[in-house]
CSV table of C-alpha atoms in Angstrom, one decimal:
chain,number,residue,atom,x,y,z
A,1,MET,CA,-12.7,-5.7,-22.8
A,2,LEU,CA,-15.2,-8.5,-23.1
A,3,GLY,CA,-15.2,-10.5,-26.2
A,4,TYR,CA,-11.6,-9.9,-27.1
A,5,GLU,CA,-9.0,-12.7,-27.0
A,6,ARG,CA,-5.6,-11.9,-25.4
A,7,LYS,CA,-2.7,-12.5,-27.7
A,8,CYS,CA,1.1,-11.8,-27.5
A,9,LEU,CA,3.9,-11.1,-29.9
A,10,SER,CA,7.1,-13.1,-29.8
A,11,SER,CA,9.4,-11.8,-27.1
A,12,ILE,CA,12.5,-10.0,-28.0
A,13,SER,CA,15.8,-9.6,-26.1
A,14,ILE,CA,18.3,-6.8,-26.1
A,15,LYS,CA,21.7,-7.4,-24.6
A,16,ALA,CA,23.2,-5.0,-22.2
A,17,ASN,CA,26.1,-4.3,-24.5
A,18,GLU,CA,23.6,-2.8,-26.9
A,19,LEU,CA,22.2,-0.6,-24.2
A,20,HIS,CA,25.4,1.3,-23.3
A,21,TYR,CA,24.0,4.8,-23.3
A,22,PHE,CA,20.8,3.7,-21.6
A,23,ASN,CA,22.8,2.1,-18.8
A,24,LYS,CA,25.1,5.1,-18.6
A,25,LEU,CA,22.1,7.5,-18.4
A,26,THR,CA,20.2,5.5,-15.8
A,27,ASN,CA,23.1,4.0,-13.8
A,28,LYS,CA,20.9,1.0,-12.8
A,29,ASN,CA,18.5,3.3,-10.9
A,30,GLN,CA,15.0,1.8,-11.2
A,31,ILE,CA,13.2,5.1,-11.3
A,32,ALA,CA,15.5,6.4,-14.0
A,33,GLN,CA,15.0,3.2,-16.0
A,34,TYR,CA,11.3,3.5,-15.5
A,35,ASN,CA,11.4,7.1,-16.7
A,36,VAL,CA,13.3,6.4,-20.0
A,37,VAL,CA,11.3,3.3,-20.9
A,38,THR,CA,8.0,4.9,-20.2
A,39,ALA,CA,8.9,8.0,-22.2
A,40,ILE,CA,9.9,5.9,-25.2
A,41,TYR,CA,6.8,3.7,-25.0
A,42,THR,CA,4.3,6.6,-24.7
A,43,PHE,CA,5.8,8.7,-27.4
A,44,LEU,CA,5.7,5.7,-29.8
A,45,LEU,CA,2.1,5.1,-28.8
A,46,ASN,CA,1.4,8.7,-29.7
A,47,LYS,CA,3.0,8.3,-33.1
A,48,LEU,CA,1.3,5.0,-33.9
A,49,ILE,CA,-2.2,5.2,-32.4
A,50,LEU,CA,-4.4,8.1,-33.4
A,51,ASP,CA,-6.7,7.9,-30.3
A,52,PHE,CA,-4.0,7.4,-27.7
A,53,ASP,CA,-4.8,10.0,-25.0
A,54,GLY,CA,-1.6,9.8,-23.0
A,55,TYR,CA,-2.9,7.9,-20.1
A,56,ILE,CA,-1.3,4.6,-19.1
A,57,VAL,CA,-1.5,2.2,-16.1
A,58,THR,CA,1.6,0.9,-14.6
A,59,GLY,CA,2.3,-1.8,-12.1
A,60,SER,CA,6.0,-0.8,-11.8
A,61,ASN,CA,6.3,0.6,-8.3
A,62,ASP,CA,7.3,-0.4,-4.8
A,63,LYS,CA,3.9,0.2,-3.3
A,64,ASN,CA,2.4,-2.8,-5.2
A,65,ILE,CA,-0.6,-0.9,-6.5
A,66,PRO,CA,-1.4,0.1,-10.0
A,67,LEU,CA,-0.8,3.8,-10.8
A,68,LEU,CA,-2.3,6.0,-13.5
A,69,LEU,CA,0.1,8.2,-15.4
A,70,SER,CA,-0.7,11.1,-17.7
A,71,CYS,CA,2.0,11.2,-20.4
A,72,GLN,CA,0.7,13.4,-23.2
A,73,SER,CA,3.5,14.0,-25.6
A,74,ASP,CA,4.0,17.3,-27.4
A,75,LEU,CA,5.6,16.3,-30.7
A,76,LYS,CA,7.2,19.7,-31.0
A,77,LEU,CA,9.5,18.8,-28.1
A,78,SER,CA,12.8,17.0,-28.3
A,79,PHE,CA,13.0,13.6,-26.7
A,80,LYS,CA,15.2,15.0,-23.9
A,81,GLU,CA,12.5,17.6,-23.1
A,82,TYR,CA,9.7,15.1,-23.1
A,83,LEU,CA,11.8,12.8,-20.9
A,84,GLN,CA,11.9,15.6,-18.3
A,85,LYS,CA,8.1,16.0,-18.5
A,86,VAL,CA,7.6,12.2,-17.9
A,87,LYS,CA,10.1,12.3,-15.0
A,88,VAL,CA,8.0,15.0,-13.3
A,89,GLU,CA,4.8,13.1,-13.8
A,90,ILE,CA,6.2,9.8,-12.5
A,91,LEU,CA,7.8,11.4,-9.4
A,92,GLU,CA,4.6,13.4,-8.6
A,93,THR,CA,2.4,10.3,-9.1
A,94,LEU,CA,4.6,8.1,-6.9
A,95,LYS,CA,4.7,10.9,-4.2
A,96,TYR,CA,0.9,11.2,-4.0
A,97,SER,CA,-0.1,7.7,-5.2
A,98,ASP,CA,-2.1,6.9,-2.1
A,99,SER,CA,-4.2,10.0,-2.0
A,100,ASN,CA,-4.6,10.1,-5.8
A,101,ASN,CA,-5.9,6.5,-5.9
A,102,GLU,CA,-8.3,7.3,-3.1
A,103,THR,CA,-9.6,10.3,-5.0
A,104,VAL,CA,-10.3,8.2,-8.1
A,105,VAL,CA,-12.2,5.7,-6.1
A,106,GLU,CA,-14.2,8.4,-4.3
A,107,LYS,CA,-15.0,10.4,-7.4
A,108,LEU,CA,-15.5,7.7,-10.0
A,109,GLY,CA,-16.4,4.7,-7.9
A,110,ILE,CA,-13.6,2.7,-9.6
A,111,GLU,CA,-11.3,0.7,-7.3
A,112,ASP,CA,-9.2,-0.8,-10.1
A,113,LEU,CA,-7.2,1.8,-12.0
A,114,ARG,CA,-6.6,-0.7,-14.8
A,115,LEU,CA,-10.1,0.0,-16.1
A,116,LEU,CA,-9.1,3.7,-16.8
A,117,SER,CA,-6.8,3.0,-19.7
A,118,ASN,CA,-6.3,0.6,-22.5
A,119,TYR,CA,-2.5,1.0,-22.3
A,120,SER,CA,-0.3,-0.4,-19.6
A,121,ILE,CA,3.4,-1.0,-18.8
A,122,ASN,CA,5.2,-3.3,-16.4
A,123,ILE,CA,8.9,-3.0,-15.7
A,124,ASN,CA,10.3,-5.8,-13.4
A,125,SER,CA,7.0,-5.9,-11.6
A,126,SER,CA,5.2,-8.9,-10.2
A,127,ASN,CA,2.0,-6.8,-10.0
A,128,ASP,CA,-1.0,-8.4,-11.8
A,129,ILE,CA,-1.7,-5.9,-14.6
A,130,ASN,CA,-4.2,-7.4,-16.9
A,131,CYS,CA,-4.1,-6.5,-20.6
A,132,ASN,CA,-6.9,-4.1,-21.2
A,133,GLY,CA,-5.7,-3.3,-24.7
A,134,ILE,CA,-1.9,-3.2,-24.9
A,135,LEU,CA,0.5,-4.3,-22.2
A,136,PHE,CA,4.2,-3.7,-22.6
A,137,ASP,CA,6.1,-6.0,-20.2
A,138,LEU,CA,9.8,-5.5,-19.7
A,139,LYS,CA,12.1,-7.6,-17.6
A,140,ILE,CA,15.6,-6.3,-16.8
A,141,ASN,CA,17.9,-9.0,-15.4
A,142,GLU,CA,21.0,-8.6,-13.1
A,143,ASP,CA,23.2,-8.3,-16.2
A,144,GLN,CA,21.0,-5.4,-17.4
A,145,ASP,CA,19.7,-7.5,-20.4
A,146,PHE,CA,16.2,-6.7,-21.6
A,147,LYS,CA,13.4,-9.2,-22.4
A,148,ILE,CA,10.3,-7.6,-23.8
A,149,GLN,CA,6.9,-9.2,-24.3
A,150,VAL,CA,3.9,-7.3,-25.7
A,151,TYR,CA,0.4,-8.5,-25.0
A,152,TYR,CA,-2.7,-7.2,-26.7
A,153,LEU,CA,-6.4,-7.8,-27.2
A,154,GLU,CA,-7.2,-9.1,-30.6
A,155,GLY,CA,-9.5,-6.6,-32.3
A,156,PHE,CA,-8.3,-3.7,-30.2
A,157,VAL,CA,-5.2,-3.0,-32.3
A,158,ASP,CA,-3.7,-4.4,-35.5
A,159,LYS,CA,-0.8,-6.7,-34.9
A,160,ILE,CA,1.3,-4.8,-37.5
A,161,ILE,CA,1.1,-1.7,-35.3
A,162,LEU,CA,2.5,-3.6,-32.3
A,163,GLU,CA,5.3,-5.0,-34.5
A,164,LEU,CA,6.2,-1.4,-35.4
A,165,LEU,CA,6.0,-0.4,-31.7
A,166,ILE,CA,8.4,-3.1,-30.6
A,167,LYS,CA,10.7,-2.6,-33.6
A,168,ASN,CA,10.9,1.1,-33.0
A,169,PHE,CA,11.4,0.7,-29.2
A,170,ASN,CA,14.3,-1.6,-29.9
A,171,ARG,CA,15.8,0.8,-32.5
A,172,PHE,CA,15.3,3.9,-30.4
A,173,ILE,CA,16.7,2.6,-27.1
A,174,VAL,CA,19.7,1.0,-28.7
A,175,ASP,CA,20.5,4.3,-30.5
A,176,LEU,CA,19.5,6.4,-27.5
A,177,GLU,CA,22.6,8.6,-27.5
A,178,ASP,CA,21.8,9.7,-31.1
A,179,ASN,CA,18.1,10.0,-30.4
A,180,ILE,CA,18.2,12.0,-27.1
A,181,GLU,CA,18.0,15.4,-28.9
A,182,VAL,CA,15.8,14.3,-31.7
A,183,CYS,CA,12.5,16.3,-32.2
A,184,LEU,CA,9.7,13.9,-31.7
A,185,SER,CA,7.8,15.1,-34.8
A,186,GLU,CA,10.8,14.3,-37.0
A,187,TYR,CA,11.3,10.8,-35.8
A,188,ALA,CA,10.3,8.4,-38.6
A,189,ILE,CA,8.4,5.3,-37.5
A,190,VAL,CA,8.6,3.6,-40.9
A,191,SER,CA,11.0,3.7,-43.8
A,192,GLU,CA,9.7,4.5,-47.3
A,193,LYS,CA,9.8,0.8,-48.1
A,194,GLU,CA,7.8,-0.1,-45.0
A,195,ARG,CA,5.4,2.7,-45.7
A,196,LEU,CA,4.6,1.3,-49.1
A,197,GLN,CA,4.2,-2.2,-47.7
A,198,LEU,CA,1.7,-0.8,-45.1
A,199,LEU,CA,-0.2,1.0,-47.8
A,200,LEU,CA,-0.6,-2.3,-49.7
A,201,GLN,CA,-1.6,-4.1,-46.5
A,202,PHE,CA,-4.3,-1.6,-45.6
A,203,ASN,CA,-5.7,-1.4,-49.1
A,204,ASN,CA,-4.2,2.0,-49.9
A,205,THR,CA,-5.1,3.6,-46.6
A,206,GLU,CA,-2.9,6.6,-46.0
A,207,VAL,CA,-0.2,6.1,-43.4
A,208,ASN,CA,1.3,9.1,-41.7
């Protein structure tokens, strides 16, 4: 997006000992880690950003090419059910990535899939995914510690929304065992106190 300055939030770290259930569930499998992280990220985007359409670009794959994922979340589902939907989407996209990318280029004349979404995610990837709105960058080291950096284009999204995104990602993944069966529509992004603070900040604009 021309005219917008790229910014970033302060990075946050999550120690492996706080991620016991995540590590148990994924067993250091990169695709499984990718699945869980992407599911949390996209469902939080759905809760926080009204016009999020479910499409994200990812650089996190072994083919070294950007991929376009469709992760529309039905808030009537439990997180466990949504996780399964995201898993199917990721595996299908990886399986047919070469032909899918060629089809996009042929039909739309767009060679860079990064232009197709304002939302992107990188997980332990060296791929060059530019921030076209919001970029969620996650590094998982050998000890399974997390380091998260969120980049954004100023003017595209309010900083406070991203602060809620990263705060809730941290909270959700640390408490993943308790959250695995939660209905997405019932997950509260903000406490009542935070809601009142947001109302004041946005000049009494209603916050759902």
